[in-house]
Amino acid sequence: MRTTQRLLRSGLTVAATAALPLTLAAPAAVAWGSGISVSTSGTSVSVTTSACPSNGSSFGNASLLSSGQTNFAQGRQMPLTGTSSNQSAAWTGVSPGTFTVIVVCQDGTTAGTQSIIVAAGATPTASATPTISTTVSPSPSRGVMGGLGGAVKDYGTVTVVVGGALVVTGTVAAAWFLRRRSKPHRL
């Protein structure tokens, strides 16, 4: 009887652990599938995306916000041009400083937000922090933006799922150890 209960408990634990990556992978794959890519060259800033579908006449708009601006309407807006698989916008004559690029598709969804630094007299650098949301909200003017923790590199769904499985496994093992320790007469 005791062996059957123990096998049943361990079997359920193994099944739950096996199902966890599938549960975590579904929303993560949807959330990280789109975004924007911003680059600089001298005093030019360009953005590309593949997240905006066309309504027949346009893909949407991109806005370049300087450090004092807080929403999409305050920035320098450019229409997205391109094809259904790749859209882009560009700004020229951009002065040195920290800027935020926001891309809003024609259906009102935000394809992404990214902060960029245009340096004076040096090679410009980009600080990538893609975020995805469905509404346009004020963006911070400086510093690391939220979302994926300010990471520059997206490690992908598999890495996140494996990390989540390790955390859950450690939590289950700690709970099992503490439960067993509090009742030494039980296995």
PDB file of C-alpha atoms in Angstrom:
ATOM      1  CA  MET A   1       0.000   0.000   0.000  1.00  0.00           C
ATOM      2  CA  ARG A   2       2.754   2.465   0.928  1.00  0.00           C
ATOM      3  CA  THR A   3       4.725   1.631  -2.210  1.00  0.00           C
ATOM      4  CA  THR A   4       1.690   2.244  -4.401  1.00  0.00           C
ATOM      5  CA  GLN A   5       1.059   5.669  -2.845  1.00  0.00           C
ATOM      6  CA  ARG A   6       4.719   6.628  -3.192  1.00  0.00           C
ATOM      7  CA  LEU A   7       4.797   5.542  -6.837  1.00  0.00           C
ATOM      8  CA  LEU A   8       1.563   7.417  -7.512  1.00  0.00           C
ATOM      9  CA  ARG A   9       2.961  10.621  -5.953  1.00  0.00           C
ATOM     10  CA  SER A  10       6.250  10.381  -7.812  1.00  0.00           C
ATOM     11  CA  GLY A  11       4.429   9.577 -11.052  1.00  0.00           C
ATOM     12  CA  LEU A  12       2.256  12.679 -10.690  1.00  0.00           C
ATOM     13  CA  THR A  13       5.342  14.775  -9.933  1.00  0.00           C
ATOM     14  CA  VAL A  14       7.109  13.492 -13.046  1.00  0.00           C
ATOM     15  CA  ALA A  15       3.996  14.141 -15.165  1.00  0.00           C
ATOM     16  CA  ALA A  16       3.667  17.685 -13.838  1.00  0.00           C
ATOM     17  CA  THR A  17       7.363  18.355 -14.452  1.00  0.00           C
ATOM     18  CA  ALA A  18       7.092  17.004 -17.998  1.00  0.00           C
ATOM     19  CA  ALA A  19       4.018  19.129 -18.753  1.00  0.00           C
ATOM     20  CA  LEU A  20       5.540  22.357 -17.377  1.00  0.00           C
ATOM     21  CA  PRO A  21       7.749  23.154 -20.401  1.00  0.00           C
ATOM     22  CA  LEU A  22       4.773  22.774 -22.731  1.00  0.00           C
ATOM     23  CA  THR A  23       2.706  25.115 -20.580  1.00  0.00           C
ATOM     24  CA  LEU A  24       5.447  27.732 -20.385  1.00  0.00           C
ATOM     25  CA  ALA A  25       6.387  27.534 -24.070  1.00  0.00           C
ATOM     26  CA  ALA A  26       2.986  28.442 -25.520  1.00  0.00           C
ATOM     27  CA  PRO A  27       2.628  32.028 -24.258  1.00  0.00           C
ATOM     28  CA  ALA A  28       6.352  32.726 -24.530  1.00  0.00           C
ATOM     29  CA  ALA A  29       6.449  31.786 -28.198  1.00  0.00           C
ATOM     30  CA  VAL A  30       3.621  34.193 -28.940  1.00  0.00           C
ATOM     31  CA  ALA A  31       5.055  37.061 -26.864  1.00  0.00           C
ATOM     32  CA  TRP A  32       8.573  36.962 -28.294  1.00  0.00           C
ATOM     33  CA  GLY A  33       7.681  36.334 -31.918  1.00  0.00           C
ATOM     34  CA  SER A  34       7.632  39.979 -33.007  1.00  0.00           C
ATOM     35  CA  GLY A  35       9.398  43.242 -32.310  1.00  0.00           C
ATOM     36  CA  ILE A  36      11.544  45.904 -33.881  1.00  0.00           C
ATOM     37  CA  SER A  37      15.194  46.382 -34.754  1.00  0.00           C
ATOM     38  CA  VAL A  38      16.732  49.863 -34.544  1.00  0.00           C
ATOM     39  CA  SER A  39      20.134  50.847 -35.952  1.00  0.00           C
ATOM     40  CA  THR A  40      22.152  54.042 -36.371  1.00  0.00           C
ATOM     41  CA  SER A  41      24.667  55.255 -38.914  1.00  0.00           C
ATOM     42  CA  GLY A  42      26.132  58.672 -38.192  1.00  0.00           C
ATOM     43  CA  THR A  43      23.175  61.014 -37.784  1.00  0.00           C
ATOM     44  CA  SER A  44      20.635  58.593 -39.305  1.00  0.00           C
ATOM     45  CA  VAL A  45      18.362  56.283 -37.320  1.00  0.00           C
ATOM     46  CA  SER A  46      16.395  53.474 -38.969  1.00  0.00           C
ATOM     47  CA  VAL A  47      13.881  50.928 -37.691  1.00  0.00           C
ATOM     48  CA  THR A  48      12.718  47.661 -39.259  1.00  0.00           C
ATOM     49  CA  THR A  49       9.943  45.284 -38.262  1.00  0.00           C
ATOM     50  CA  SER A  50       7.879  42.462 -39.676  1.00  0.00           C
ATOM     51  CA  ALA A  51       5.064  42.765 -37.133  1.00  0.00           C
ATOM     52  CA  CYS A  52       2.730  45.201 -38.918  1.00  0.00           C
ATOM     53  CA  PRO A  53       0.230  43.784 -41.416  1.00  0.00           C
ATOM     54  CA  SER A  54      -1.016  46.042 -44.192  1.00  0.00           C
ATOM     55  CA  ASN A  55      -4.610  47.225 -44.424  1.00  0.00           C
ATOM     56  CA  GLY A  56      -4.150  47.820 -48.132  1.00  0.00           C
ATOM     57  CA  SER A  57      -2.892  51.398 -47.943  1.00  0.00           C
ATOM     58  CA  SER A  58      -0.426  51.542 -45.019  1.00  0.00           C
ATOM     59  CA  PHE A  59       1.474  49.510 -42.448  1.00  0.00           C
ATOM     60  CA  GLY A  60       1.551  52.058 -39.619  1.00  0.00           C
ATOM     61  CA  ASN A  61       3.893  54.743 -38.251  1.00  0.00           C
ATOM     62  CA  ALA A  62       7.148  54.967 -36.322  1.00  0.00           C
ATOM     63  CA  SER A  63       8.011  57.777 -33.930  1.00  0.00           C
ATOM     64  CA  LEU A  64      11.429  58.997 -32.741  1.00  0.00           C
ATOM     65  CA  LEU A  65      11.158  60.510 -29.248  1.00  0.00           C
ATOM     66  CA  SER A  66      13.905  62.618 -27.690  1.00  0.00           C
ATOM     67  CA  SER A  67      14.627  62.577 -23.950  1.00  0.00           C
ATOM     68  CA  GLY A  68      11.966  65.195 -23.076  1.00  0.00           C
ATOM     69  CA  GLN A  69       9.125  63.554 -24.979  1.00  0.00           C
ATOM     70  CA  THR A  70       6.848  61.002 -23.333  1.00  0.00           C
ATOM     71  CA  ASN A  71       4.349  59.702 -25.894  1.00  0.00           C
ATOM     72  CA  PHE A  72       4.055  58.668 -29.523  1.00  0.00           C
ATOM     73  CA  ALA A  73       2.420  61.897 -30.746  1.00  0.00           C
ATOM     74  CA  GLN A  74       5.258  64.103 -29.469  1.00  0.00           C
ATOM     75  CA  GLY A  75       7.986  62.390 -31.521  1.00  0.00           C
ATOM     76  CA  ARG A  76       9.121  62.765 -35.137  1.00  0.00           C
ATOM     77  CA  GLN A  77       6.718  60.454 -36.965  1.00  0.00           C
ATOM     78  CA  MET A  78       7.485  58.574 -40.173  1.00  0.00           C
ATOM     79  CA  PRO A  79       5.202  56.174 -42.080  1.00  0.00           C
ATOM     80  CA  LEU A  80       6.331  52.562 -42.374  1.00  0.00           C
ATOM     81  CA  THR A  81       7.121  51.506 -45.932  1.00  0.00           C
ATOM     82  CA  GLY A  82       8.046  48.159 -47.424  1.00  0.00           C
ATOM     83  CA  THR A  83       6.405  44.813 -48.033  1.00  0.00           C
ATOM     84  CA  SER A  84       4.118  42.559 -46.011  1.00  0.00           C
ATOM     85  CA  SER A  85       7.172  40.690 -44.668  1.00  0.00           C
ATOM     86  CA  ASN A  86       9.429  43.670 -43.847  1.00  0.00           C
ATOM     87  CA  GLN A  87       8.593  47.293 -43.037  1.00  0.00           C
ATOM     88  CA  SER A  88      10.957  50.173 -42.249  1.00  0.00           C
ATOM     89  CA  ALA A  89      11.234  53.882 -41.472  1.00  0.00           C
ATOM     90  CA  ALA A  90      14.246  56.218 -41.215  1.00  0.00           C
ATOM     91  CA  TRP A  91      15.148  59.618 -39.792  1.00  0.00           C
ATOM     92  CA  THR A  92      18.111  61.745 -40.942  1.00  0.00           C
ATOM     93  CA  GLY A  93      19.851  64.657 -39.263  1.00  0.00           C
ATOM     94  CA  VAL A  94      19.380  63.253 -35.766  1.00  0.00           C
ATOM     95  CA  SER A  95      21.375  65.144 -33.144  1.00  0.00           C
ATOM     96  CA  PRO A  96      23.457  63.273 -30.519  1.00  0.00           C
ATOM     97  CA  GLY A  97      21.536  62.010 -27.487  1.00  0.00           C
ATOM     98  CA  THR A  98      19.280  59.277 -26.172  1.00  0.00           C
ATOM     99  CA  PHE A  99      16.136  58.526 -28.166  1.00  0.00           C
ATOM    100  CA  THR A 100      13.240  56.086 -27.992  1.00  0.00           C
ATOM    101  CA  VAL A 101      11.767  54.562 -31.148  1.00  0.00           C
ATOM    102  CA  ILE A 102       8.150  53.366 -31.019  1.00  0.00           C
ATOM    103  CA  VAL A 103       6.434  51.503 -33.866  1.00  0.00           C
ATOM    104  CA  VAL A 104       2.626  51.461 -33.952  1.00  0.00           C
ATOM    105  CA  CYS A 105       0.902  49.335 -36.596  1.00  0.00           C
ATOM    106  CA  GLN A 106      -2.091  50.636 -38.561  1.00  0.00           C
ATOM    107  CA  ASP A 107      -4.445  48.518 -36.418  1.00  0.00           C
ATOM    108  CA  GLY A 108      -3.320  50.393 -33.270  1.00  0.00           C
ATOM    109  CA  THR A 109      -1.068  47.718 -31.745  1.00  0.00           C
ATOM    110  CA  THR A 110       2.480  48.546 -30.712  1.00  0.00           C
ATOM    111  CA  ALA A 111       5.036  46.429 -32.575  1.00  0.00           C
ATOM    112  CA  GLY A 112       7.784  47.418 -30.145  1.00  0.00           C
ATOM    113  CA  THR A 113       9.734  50.085 -28.318  1.00  0.00           C
ATOM    114  CA  GLN A 114      13.501  50.425 -28.282  1.00  0.00           C
ATOM    115  CA  SER A 115      15.925  52.909 -26.773  1.00  0.00           C
ATOM    116  CA  ILE A 116      18.899  54.073 -28.849  1.00  0.00           C
ATOM    117  CA  ILE A 117      21.911  56.321 -28.230  1.00  0.00           C
ATOM    118  CA  VAL A 118      23.274  58.533 -31.015  1.00  0.00           C
ATOM    119  CA  ALA A 119      26.795  59.538 -30.002  1.00  0.00           C
ATOM    120  CA  ALA A 120      28.574  62.765 -30.994  1.00  0.00           C
ATOM    121  CA  GLY A 121      31.705  62.170 -33.068  1.00  0.00           C
ATOM    122  CA  ALA A 122      31.849  58.448 -32.278  1.00  0.00           C
ATOM    123  CA  THR A 123      30.371  55.269 -33.607  1.00  0.00           C
ATOM    124  CA  PRO A 124      26.722  55.222 -32.496  1.00  0.00           C
ATOM    125  CA  THR A 125      25.594  52.352 -30.294  1.00  0.00           C
ATOM    126  CA  ALA A 126      22.226  50.729 -29.831  1.00  0.00           C
ATOM    127  CA  SER A 127      20.669  49.501 -26.603  1.00  0.00           C
ATOM    128  CA  ALA A 128      18.033  46.945 -27.535  1.00  0.00           C
ATOM    129  CA  THR A 129      15.119  46.304 -25.190  1.00  0.00           C
ATOM    130  CA  PRO A 130      12.166  45.131 -27.268  1.00  0.00           C
ATOM    131  CA  THR A 131       8.783  45.275 -25.573  1.00  0.00           C
ATOM    132  CA  ILE A 132       5.475  44.265 -26.993  1.00  0.00           C
ATOM    133  CA  SER A 133       2.112  45.690 -25.933  1.00  0.00           C
ATOM    134  CA  THR A 134      -1.240  46.511 -27.463  1.00  0.00           C
ATOM    135  CA  THR A 135      -1.485  50.152 -26.402  1.00  0.00           C
ATOM    136  CA  VAL A 136       0.782  53.161 -26.745  1.00  0.00           C
ATOM    137  CA  SER A 137       2.060  54.282 -23.359  1.00  0.00           C
ATOM    138  CA  PRO A 138       4.618  56.841 -22.242  1.00  0.00           C
ATOM    139  CA  SER A 139       8.170  55.545 -22.455  1.00  0.00           C
ATOM    140  CA  PRO A 140      11.021  56.361 -20.120  1.00  0.00           C
ATOM    141  CA  SER A 141      13.404  58.862 -21.604  1.00  0.00           C
ATOM    142  CA  ARG A 142      16.641  57.422 -20.216  1.00  0.00           C
ATOM    143  CA  GLY A 143      18.111  54.238 -18.810  1.00  0.00           C
ATOM    144  CA  VAL A 144      17.271  50.615 -19.284  1.00  0.00           C
ATOM    145  CA  MET A 145      13.675  49.993 -20.193  1.00  0.00           C
ATOM    146  CA  GLY A 146      11.616  47.202 -18.603  1.00  0.00           C
ATOM    147  CA  GLY A 147      10.128  44.237 -20.343  1.00  0.00           C
ATOM    148  CA  LEU A 148      12.601  41.388 -20.610  1.00  0.00           C
ATOM    149  CA  GLY A 149      14.833  42.683 -17.826  1.00  0.00           C
ATOM    150  CA  GLY A 150      16.816  45.061 -20.036  1.00  0.00           C
ATOM    151  CA  ALA A 151      18.600  42.200 -21.773  1.00  0.00           C
ATOM    152  CA  VAL A 152      20.286  42.937 -25.076  1.00  0.00           C
ATOM    153  CA  LYS A 153      20.162  39.356 -26.325  1.00  0.00           C
ATOM    154  CA  ASP A 154      17.020  37.236 -26.598  1.00  0.00           C
ATOM    155  CA  TYR A 155      17.994  33.703 -25.628  1.00  0.00           C
ATOM    156  CA  GLY A 156      14.802  32.143 -26.937  1.00  0.00           C
ATOM    157  CA  THR A 157      11.951  30.051 -25.657  1.00  0.00           C
ATOM    158  CA  VAL A 158      13.945  26.878 -24.982  1.00  0.00           C
ATOM    159  CA  THR A 159      16.333  28.642 -22.593  1.00  0.00           C
ATOM    160  CA  VAL A 160      13.480  30.249 -20.676  1.00  0.00           C
ATOM    161  CA  VAL A 161      11.572  26.950 -20.446  1.00  0.00           C
ATOM    162  CA  VAL A 162      14.638  25.047 -19.191  1.00  0.00           C
ATOM    163  CA  GLY A 163      15.304  27.759 -16.616  1.00  0.00           C
ATOM    164  CA  GLY A 164      11.688  27.645 -15.460  1.00  0.00           C
ATOM    165  CA  ALA A 165      11.816  23.850 -15.186  1.00  0.00           C
ATOM    166  CA  LEU A 166      14.959  24.088 -13.055  1.00  0.00           C
ATOM    167  CA  VAL A 167      13.317  26.604 -10.728  1.00  0.00           C
ATOM    168  CA  VAL A 168      10.194  24.440 -10.357  1.00  0.00           C
ATOM    169  CA  THR A 169      12.289  21.307  -9.781  1.00  0.00           C
ATOM    170  CA  GLY A 170      14.283  23.069  -7.065  1.00  0.00           C
ATOM    171  CA  THR A 171      11.106  24.324  -5.388  1.00  0.00           C
ATOM    172  CA  VAL A 172       9.511  20.855  -5.423  1.00  0.00           C
ATOM    173  CA  ALA A 173      12.702  19.253  -4.077  1.00  0.00           C
ATOM    174  CA  ALA A 174      12.936  21.822  -1.260  1.00  0.00           C
ATOM    175  CA  ALA A 175       9.272  21.298  -0.307  1.00  0.00           C
ATOM    176  CA  TRP A 176       9.700  17.512  -0.333  1.00  0.00           C
ATOM    177  CA  PHE A 177      12.854  17.746   1.802  1.00  0.00           C
ATOM    178  CA  LEU A 178      11.219  20.049   4.353  1.00  0.00           C
ATOM    179  CA  ARG A 179       8.087  17.887   4.530  1.00  0.00           C
ATOM    180  CA  ARG A 180      10.142  14.754   5.022  1.00  0.00           C
ATOM    181  CA  ARG A 181      12.333  16.433   7.632  1.00  0.00           C
ATOM    182  CA  SER A 182       9.325  17.594   9.680  1.00  0.00           C
ATOM    183  CA  LYS A 183       7.946  14.016   9.817  1.00  0.00           C
ATOM    184  CA  PRO A 184      10.938  11.666  10.183  1.00  0.00           C
ATOM    185  CA  HIS A 185       8.767   8.569  10.614  1.00  0.00           C
ATOM    186  CA  ARG A 186       7.400   8.950   7.047  1.00  0.00           C
ATOM    187  CA  LEU A 187       9.147   8.232   3.776  1.00  0.00           C
TER     188      LEU A 187
END
